[in-house]
CSV table of C-alpha atoms and ligand atoms in Angstrom, one decimal:
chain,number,residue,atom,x,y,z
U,596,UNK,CA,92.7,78.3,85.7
U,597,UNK,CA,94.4,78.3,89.1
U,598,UNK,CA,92.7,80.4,92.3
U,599,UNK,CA,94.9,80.7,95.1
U,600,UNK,CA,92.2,80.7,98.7
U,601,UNK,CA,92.9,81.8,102.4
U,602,UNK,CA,91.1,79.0,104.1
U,603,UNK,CA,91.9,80.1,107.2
U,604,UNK,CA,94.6,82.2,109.2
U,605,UNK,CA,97.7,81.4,106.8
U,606,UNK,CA,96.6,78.8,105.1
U,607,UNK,CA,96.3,79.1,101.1
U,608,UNK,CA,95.3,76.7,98.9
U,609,UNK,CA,94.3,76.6,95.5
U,610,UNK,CA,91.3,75.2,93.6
U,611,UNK,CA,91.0,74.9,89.5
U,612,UNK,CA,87.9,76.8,88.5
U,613,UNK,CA,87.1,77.1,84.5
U,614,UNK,CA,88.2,80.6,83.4
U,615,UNK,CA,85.8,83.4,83.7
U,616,UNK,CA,83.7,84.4,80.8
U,617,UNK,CA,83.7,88.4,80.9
U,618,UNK,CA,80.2,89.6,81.5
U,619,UNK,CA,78.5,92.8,80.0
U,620,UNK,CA,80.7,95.6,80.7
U,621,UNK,CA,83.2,93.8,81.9
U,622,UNK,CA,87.1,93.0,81.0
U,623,UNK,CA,88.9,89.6,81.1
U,624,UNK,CA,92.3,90.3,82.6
U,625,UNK,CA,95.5,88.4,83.1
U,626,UNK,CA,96.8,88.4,85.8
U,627,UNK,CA,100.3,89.6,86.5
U,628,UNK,CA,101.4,90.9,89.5
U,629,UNK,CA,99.5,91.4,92.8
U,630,UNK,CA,101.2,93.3,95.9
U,631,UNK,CA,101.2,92.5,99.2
U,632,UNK,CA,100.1,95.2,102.0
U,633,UNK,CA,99.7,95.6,105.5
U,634,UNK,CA,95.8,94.9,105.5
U,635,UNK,CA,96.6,91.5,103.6
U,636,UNK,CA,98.9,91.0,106.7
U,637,UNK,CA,96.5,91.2,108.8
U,638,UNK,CA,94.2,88.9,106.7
U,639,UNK,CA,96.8,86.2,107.5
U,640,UNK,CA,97.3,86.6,111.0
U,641,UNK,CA,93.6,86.6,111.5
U,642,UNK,CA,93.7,89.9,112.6
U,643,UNK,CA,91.6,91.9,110.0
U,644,UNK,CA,88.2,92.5,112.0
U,645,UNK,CA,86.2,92.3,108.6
U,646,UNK,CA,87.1,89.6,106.6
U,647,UNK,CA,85.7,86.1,106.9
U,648,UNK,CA,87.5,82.8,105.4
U,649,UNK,CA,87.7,81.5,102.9
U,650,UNK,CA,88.6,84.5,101.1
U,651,UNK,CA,90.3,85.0,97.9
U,652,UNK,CA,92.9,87.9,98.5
U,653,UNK,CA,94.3,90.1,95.5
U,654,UNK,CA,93.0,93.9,95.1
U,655,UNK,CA,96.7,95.7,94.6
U,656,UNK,CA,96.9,94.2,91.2
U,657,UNK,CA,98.0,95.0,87.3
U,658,UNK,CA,97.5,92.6,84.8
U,659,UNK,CA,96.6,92.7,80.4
U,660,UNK,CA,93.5,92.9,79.3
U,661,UNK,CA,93.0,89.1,77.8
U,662,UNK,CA,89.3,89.8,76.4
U,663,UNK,CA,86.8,92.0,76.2
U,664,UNK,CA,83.0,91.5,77.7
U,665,UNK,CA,80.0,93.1,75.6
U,666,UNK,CA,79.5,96.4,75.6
U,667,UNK,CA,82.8,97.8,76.8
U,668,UNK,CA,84.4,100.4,75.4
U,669,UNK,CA,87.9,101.9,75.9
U,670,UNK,CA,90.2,99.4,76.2
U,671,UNK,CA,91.6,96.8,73.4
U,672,UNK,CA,93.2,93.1,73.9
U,673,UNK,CA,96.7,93.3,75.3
U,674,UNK,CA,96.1,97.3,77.1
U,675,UNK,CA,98.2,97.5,80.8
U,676,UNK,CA,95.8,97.8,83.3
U,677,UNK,CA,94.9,98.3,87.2
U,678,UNK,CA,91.8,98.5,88.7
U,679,UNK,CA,90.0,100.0,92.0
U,680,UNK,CA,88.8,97.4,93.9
U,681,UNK,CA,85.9,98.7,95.7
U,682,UNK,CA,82.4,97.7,95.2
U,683,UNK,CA,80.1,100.3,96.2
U,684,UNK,CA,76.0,100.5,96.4
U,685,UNK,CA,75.7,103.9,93.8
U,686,UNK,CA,73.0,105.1,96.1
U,687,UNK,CA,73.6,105.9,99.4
U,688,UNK,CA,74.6,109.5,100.1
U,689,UNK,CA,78.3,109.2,99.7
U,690,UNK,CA,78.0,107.4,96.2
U,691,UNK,CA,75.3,109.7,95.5
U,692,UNK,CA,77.6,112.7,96.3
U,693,UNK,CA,80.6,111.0,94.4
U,694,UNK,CA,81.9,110.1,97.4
U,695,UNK,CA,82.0,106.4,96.6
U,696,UNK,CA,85.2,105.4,98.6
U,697,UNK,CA,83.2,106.2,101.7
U,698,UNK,CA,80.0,104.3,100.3
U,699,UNK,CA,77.6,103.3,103.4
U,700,UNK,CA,78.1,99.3,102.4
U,701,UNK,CA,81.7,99.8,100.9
U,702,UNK,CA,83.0,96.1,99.7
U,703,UNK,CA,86.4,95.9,98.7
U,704,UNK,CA,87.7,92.9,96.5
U,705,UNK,CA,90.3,90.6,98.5
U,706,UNK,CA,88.6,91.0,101.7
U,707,UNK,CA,84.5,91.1,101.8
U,708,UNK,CA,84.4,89.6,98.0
U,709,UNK,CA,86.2,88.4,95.7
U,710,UNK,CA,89.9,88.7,94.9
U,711,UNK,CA,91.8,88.8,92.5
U,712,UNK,CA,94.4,86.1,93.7
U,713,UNK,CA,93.6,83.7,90.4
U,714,UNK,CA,95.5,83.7,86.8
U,715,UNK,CA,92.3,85.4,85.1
U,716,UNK,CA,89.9,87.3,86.7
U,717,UNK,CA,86.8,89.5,85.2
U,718,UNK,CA,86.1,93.2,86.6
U,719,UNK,CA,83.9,95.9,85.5
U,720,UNK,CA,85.7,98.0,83.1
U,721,UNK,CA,84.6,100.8,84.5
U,722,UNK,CA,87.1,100.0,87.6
U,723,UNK,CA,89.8,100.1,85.2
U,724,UNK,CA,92.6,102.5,84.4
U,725,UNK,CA,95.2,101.8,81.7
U,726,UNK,CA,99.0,102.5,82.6
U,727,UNK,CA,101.4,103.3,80.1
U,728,UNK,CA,104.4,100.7,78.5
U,729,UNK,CA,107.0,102.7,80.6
U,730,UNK,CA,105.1,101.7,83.4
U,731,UNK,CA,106.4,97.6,84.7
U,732,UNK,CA,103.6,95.6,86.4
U,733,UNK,CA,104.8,95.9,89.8
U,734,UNK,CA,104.4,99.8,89.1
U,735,UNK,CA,100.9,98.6,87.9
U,736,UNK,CA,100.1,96.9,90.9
U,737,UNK,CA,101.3,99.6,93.3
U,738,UNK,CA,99.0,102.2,91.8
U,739,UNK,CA,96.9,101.2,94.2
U,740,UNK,CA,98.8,102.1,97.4
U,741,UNK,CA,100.1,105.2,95.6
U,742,UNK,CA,96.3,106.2,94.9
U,743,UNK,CA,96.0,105.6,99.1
U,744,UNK,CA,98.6,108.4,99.5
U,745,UNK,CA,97.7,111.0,96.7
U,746,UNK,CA,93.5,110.2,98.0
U,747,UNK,CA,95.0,111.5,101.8
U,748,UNK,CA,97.3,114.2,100.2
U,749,UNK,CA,93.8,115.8,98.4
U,750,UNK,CA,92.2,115.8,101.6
U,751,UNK,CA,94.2,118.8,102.2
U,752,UNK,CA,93.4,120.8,99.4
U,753,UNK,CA,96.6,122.5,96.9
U,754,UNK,CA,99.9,121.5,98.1
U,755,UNK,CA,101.5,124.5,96.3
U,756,UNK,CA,104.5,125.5,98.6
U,757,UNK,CA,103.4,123.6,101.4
U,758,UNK,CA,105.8,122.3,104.2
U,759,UNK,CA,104.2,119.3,105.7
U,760,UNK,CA,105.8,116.4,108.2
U,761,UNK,CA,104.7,113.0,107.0
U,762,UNK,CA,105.1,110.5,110.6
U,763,UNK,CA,105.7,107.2,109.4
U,764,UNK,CA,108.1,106.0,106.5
U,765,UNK,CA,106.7,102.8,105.8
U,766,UNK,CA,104.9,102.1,102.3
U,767,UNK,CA,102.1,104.3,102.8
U,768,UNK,CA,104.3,107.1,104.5
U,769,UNK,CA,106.9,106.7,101.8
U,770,UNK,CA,104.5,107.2,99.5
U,771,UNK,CA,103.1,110.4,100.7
U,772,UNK,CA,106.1,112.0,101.2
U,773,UNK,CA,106.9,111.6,97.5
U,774,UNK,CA,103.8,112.1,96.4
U,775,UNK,CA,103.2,115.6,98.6
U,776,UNK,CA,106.7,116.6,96.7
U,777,UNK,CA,105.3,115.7,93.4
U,778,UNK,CA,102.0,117.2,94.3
U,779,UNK,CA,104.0,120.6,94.8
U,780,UNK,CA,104.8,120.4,98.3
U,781,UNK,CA,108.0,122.6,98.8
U,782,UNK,CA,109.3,120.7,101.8
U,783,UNK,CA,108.8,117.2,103.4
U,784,UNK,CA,110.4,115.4,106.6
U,785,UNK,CA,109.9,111.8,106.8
U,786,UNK,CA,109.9,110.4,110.2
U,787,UNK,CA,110.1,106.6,111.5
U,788,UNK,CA,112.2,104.8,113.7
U,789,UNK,CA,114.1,102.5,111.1
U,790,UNK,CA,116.9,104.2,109.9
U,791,UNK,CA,116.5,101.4,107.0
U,792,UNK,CA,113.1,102.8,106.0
U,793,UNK,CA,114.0,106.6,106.4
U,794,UNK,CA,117.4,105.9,104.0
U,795,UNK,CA,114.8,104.5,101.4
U,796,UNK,CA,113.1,108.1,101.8
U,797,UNK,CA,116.1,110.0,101.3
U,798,UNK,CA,117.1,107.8,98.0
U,799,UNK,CA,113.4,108.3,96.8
U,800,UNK,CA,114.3,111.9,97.2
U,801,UNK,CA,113.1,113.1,100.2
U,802,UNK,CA,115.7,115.4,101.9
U,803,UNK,CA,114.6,115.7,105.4
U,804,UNK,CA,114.3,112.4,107.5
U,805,UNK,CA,114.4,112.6,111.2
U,806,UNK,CA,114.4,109.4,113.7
U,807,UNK,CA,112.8,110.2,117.0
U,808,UNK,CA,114.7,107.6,118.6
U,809,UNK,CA,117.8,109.9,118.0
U,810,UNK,CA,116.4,113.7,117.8
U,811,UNK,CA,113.8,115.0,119.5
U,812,UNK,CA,111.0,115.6,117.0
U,813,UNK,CA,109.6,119.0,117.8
U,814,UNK,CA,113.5,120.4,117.6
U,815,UNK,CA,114.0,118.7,114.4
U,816,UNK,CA,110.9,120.3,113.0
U,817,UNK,CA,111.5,123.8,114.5
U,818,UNK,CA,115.2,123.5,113.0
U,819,UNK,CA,113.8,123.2,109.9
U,820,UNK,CA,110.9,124.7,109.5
U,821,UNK,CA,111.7,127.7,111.8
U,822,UNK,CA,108.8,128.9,114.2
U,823,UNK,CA,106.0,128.4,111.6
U,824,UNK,CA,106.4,124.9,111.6
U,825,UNK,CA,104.6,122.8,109.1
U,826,UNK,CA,101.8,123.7,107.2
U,827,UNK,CA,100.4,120.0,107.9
U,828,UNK,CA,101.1,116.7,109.2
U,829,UNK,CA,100.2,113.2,108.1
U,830,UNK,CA,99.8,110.3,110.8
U,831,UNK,CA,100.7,107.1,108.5
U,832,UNK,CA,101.5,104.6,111.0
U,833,UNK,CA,98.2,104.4,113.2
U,834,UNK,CA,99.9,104.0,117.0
U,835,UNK,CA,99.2,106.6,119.7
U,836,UNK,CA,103.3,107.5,120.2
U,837,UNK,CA,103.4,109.3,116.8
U,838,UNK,CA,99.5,110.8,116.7
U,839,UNK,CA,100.6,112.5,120.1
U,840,UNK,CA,103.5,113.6,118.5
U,841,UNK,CA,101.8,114.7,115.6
U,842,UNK,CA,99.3,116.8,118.0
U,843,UNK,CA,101.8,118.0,120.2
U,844,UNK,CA,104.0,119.7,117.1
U,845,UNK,CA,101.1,121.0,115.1
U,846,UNK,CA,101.3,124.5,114.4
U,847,UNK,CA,98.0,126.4,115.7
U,848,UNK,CA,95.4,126.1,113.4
U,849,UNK,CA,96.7,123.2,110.8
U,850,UNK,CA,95.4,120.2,110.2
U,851,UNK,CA,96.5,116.4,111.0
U,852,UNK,CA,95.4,114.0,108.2
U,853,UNK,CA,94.6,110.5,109.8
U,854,UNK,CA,96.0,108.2,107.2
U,855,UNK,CA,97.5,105.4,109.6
U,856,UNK,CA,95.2,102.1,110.4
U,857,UNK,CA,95.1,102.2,114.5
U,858,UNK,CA,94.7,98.1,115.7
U,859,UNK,CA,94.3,99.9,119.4
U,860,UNK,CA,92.1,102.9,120.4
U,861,UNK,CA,95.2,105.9,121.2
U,862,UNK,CA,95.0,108.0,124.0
U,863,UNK,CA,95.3,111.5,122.7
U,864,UNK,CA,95.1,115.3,123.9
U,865,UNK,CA,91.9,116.8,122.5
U,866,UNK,CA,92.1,119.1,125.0
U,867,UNK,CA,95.0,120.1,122.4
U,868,UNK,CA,92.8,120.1,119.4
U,869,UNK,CA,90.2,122.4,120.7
U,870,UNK,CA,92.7,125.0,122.3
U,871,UNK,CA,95.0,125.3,119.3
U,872,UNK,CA,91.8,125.1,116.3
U,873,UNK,CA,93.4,121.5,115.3
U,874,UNK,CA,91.8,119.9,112.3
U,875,UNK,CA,92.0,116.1,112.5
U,876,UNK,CA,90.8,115.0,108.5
U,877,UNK,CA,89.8,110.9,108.1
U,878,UNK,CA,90.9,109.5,104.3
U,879,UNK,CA,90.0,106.3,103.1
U,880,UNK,CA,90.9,104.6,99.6
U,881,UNK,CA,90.7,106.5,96.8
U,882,UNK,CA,88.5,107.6,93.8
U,883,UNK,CA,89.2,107.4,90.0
U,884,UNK,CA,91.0,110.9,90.0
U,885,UNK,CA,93.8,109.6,92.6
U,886,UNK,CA,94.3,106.5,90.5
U,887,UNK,CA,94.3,108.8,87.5
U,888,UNK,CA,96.8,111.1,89.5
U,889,UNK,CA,99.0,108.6,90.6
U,890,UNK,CA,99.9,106.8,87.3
U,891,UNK,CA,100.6,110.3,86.2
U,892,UNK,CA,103.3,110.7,89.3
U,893,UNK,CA,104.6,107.5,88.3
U,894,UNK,CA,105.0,108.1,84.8
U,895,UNK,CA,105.8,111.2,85.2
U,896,UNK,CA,109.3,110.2,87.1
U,897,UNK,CA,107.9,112.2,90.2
U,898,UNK,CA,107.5,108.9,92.5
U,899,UNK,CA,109.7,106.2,92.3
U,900,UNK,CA,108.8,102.9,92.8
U,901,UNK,CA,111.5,100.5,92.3
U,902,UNK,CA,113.4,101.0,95.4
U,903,UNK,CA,110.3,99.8,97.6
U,904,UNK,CA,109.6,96.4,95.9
U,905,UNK,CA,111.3,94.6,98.2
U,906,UNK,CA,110.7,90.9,97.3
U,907,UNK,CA,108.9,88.1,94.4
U,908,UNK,CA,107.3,85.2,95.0
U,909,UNK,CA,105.9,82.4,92.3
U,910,UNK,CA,101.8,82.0,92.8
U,911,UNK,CA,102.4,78.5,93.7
U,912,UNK,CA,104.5,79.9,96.7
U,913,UNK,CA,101.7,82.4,97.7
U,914,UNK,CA,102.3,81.6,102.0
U,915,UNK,CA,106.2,82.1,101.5
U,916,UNK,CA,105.6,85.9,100.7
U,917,UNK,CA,103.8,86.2,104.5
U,918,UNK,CA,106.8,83.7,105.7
U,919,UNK,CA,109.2,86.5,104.2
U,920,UNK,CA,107.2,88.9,105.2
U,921,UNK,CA,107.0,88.5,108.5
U,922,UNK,CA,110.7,87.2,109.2
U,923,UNK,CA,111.5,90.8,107.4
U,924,UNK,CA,108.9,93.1,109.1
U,925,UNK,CA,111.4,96.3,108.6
U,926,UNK,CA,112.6,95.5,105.5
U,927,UNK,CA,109.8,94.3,103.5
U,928,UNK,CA,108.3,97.3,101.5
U,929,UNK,CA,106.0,96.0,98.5
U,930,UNK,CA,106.3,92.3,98.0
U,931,UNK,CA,104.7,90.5,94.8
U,932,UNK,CA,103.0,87.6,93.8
U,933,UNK,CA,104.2,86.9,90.3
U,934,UNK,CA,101.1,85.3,88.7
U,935,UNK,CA,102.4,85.2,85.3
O,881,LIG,ZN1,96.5,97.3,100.1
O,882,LIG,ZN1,77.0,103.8,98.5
């Protein structure tokens, strides 16, 4: 079988390797679809401060199970699947607490091991979540991303009736603003500075979308949302400009979630978070009951996926997905890798 292998900064190539035998425990998948996302990016540009070449990429991924290891139960040749790529030690506090996504030596496949960038590739089946037939594999793949948003969205507890602002409309900020409405939220606004990427909000349903470049953003959210102002905010883009924002707007007492990636330390206004009783909550990855949650959004109709897959390329063309990528930085939302 074919692996495809980041060398170095932006250069893939690929190496024939004999196709995995599935251990105990373990499933053989195929390999069908693998998305492309910001951190991958990075990987490419040489920019991701822990990942070291040559590295196999692949961990946004959906594929058939193709055989089954020894001992595994659940899953039959042929079952859609997607799986969570992290690799966690199961005994440091986190994982002891069930808190494996922020495990003390947290490895995650397609950066500090390996990948699933190849046209079979064997994982534990206990990382593995079956998605229904009404489900296509670039849905499959994006459960991972989705399971991002709905992981930061449960850092806030019940969404019941909420009002949140979501800063960012990107693939990760598009995704939480659908997912906070599926969740139960009662109102979101969408905020970015691409027009293009706040019209993809609206036609994934999200009614309010505001573009700082045009409105001022604490009037738009006072129009709105009246005095109270939002129950919430989510920071998905990771710059200073829109975590000031996100401070400065925040009604006394709520809490920011820090979902966005920051390349640069931001400047911000503590002095802010102590007077008003700001709470600032971290989220990283995702445990099984997010993945769990976020096939049921998908399959439930309450995201929608297909207006944010934005490109395909063959796995023999691996490097003109980044090419694309980066010639369409605004406009690329989920690209894929069709493996098979
Ligand atoms: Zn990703
Ligand atoms: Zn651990």
């Amino acid at each position: 079988m074919r692996q495809a292998v980041m060398t170095a900064p932006g250069v893939i190539a690929y190496r024939e390797l004999p196709k995995p035998e599935p251990g105990s425990g373990e499933l053989l998948l195929k390999i069908m679809r693998i998305g492309v996302c910001g951190s991958d990016i990075h990987v490419n540009h040489g920019l991701h401060p822990y990942t070291k070449y040559p590295v196999v990429q692949g961990h946004e991924v959906s594929g058939r199970v193709e055989r089954l290891g020894p001992g595994t139960r659940g899953f039959a040749v042929g079952d859609r699947v997607t799986f969570m790529p992290q690799v966690y030690c199961g005994t440091c506090l986190p994982c002891r607490t069930g808190r494996y996504n922020i495990c003390d030596s947290l490895k995650v496949m397609g950066f500090q091991t390996t990948g699933a960038a190849s046209e079979y590739f064997a994982v534990a089946a206990d990382k593995c979540l079956k998605f229904p037939e009404s489900l296509s594999f670039e849905a499959g793949a994006m459960i991972e991303p989705l399971a991002v948003a709905v992981h930061a969205l449960g850092r806030l507890g019940d969404l019941s009736g909420t009002r949140l602002v979501v800063y960012g409309a990107g693939p990760i900020g598009n995704l939480v603003a659908q997912s906070a409405l599926g969740l139960g939220a009662a109102e979101v606004i969408a905020t970015d500075t691409s027009d293009y990427r706040l019209s993809l909000a609206s036609s994934c349903g999200v009614r309010h979308v505001v573009n700082p470049k045009n409105e001022d953003m604490d009037a738009a959210i006072l129009k709105l949302y009246g005095p109270d102002r939002a129950d919430a905010a989510l920071e998905c883009v990771g710059v200073e400009a829109t975590m000031t924002q996100a401070i400065l707007s925040a009604r006394k007492g709520s809490a920011i979630v820090v979902v966005g990636v920051f390349g640069a330390l931001p400047k911000v206004d503590l002095g802010l978070v102590q007077d008003r009783e700001l709470s600032l909550v971290g989220t990283l990855m995702y445990r099984r009951e997010d993945y769990e949650r976020a096939i049921a959004l998908v399959a439930e109709g309450k995201v929608k996926l297909d207006p944010l897959m934005s490109a395909h390329f063959p796995f023999d063309r691996y490097k003109e997905a980044y090419d694309f990528i980066d010639a369409n930085r605004e406009r690329s939302m989920k690209v894929f890798i069709d493996v098979s």
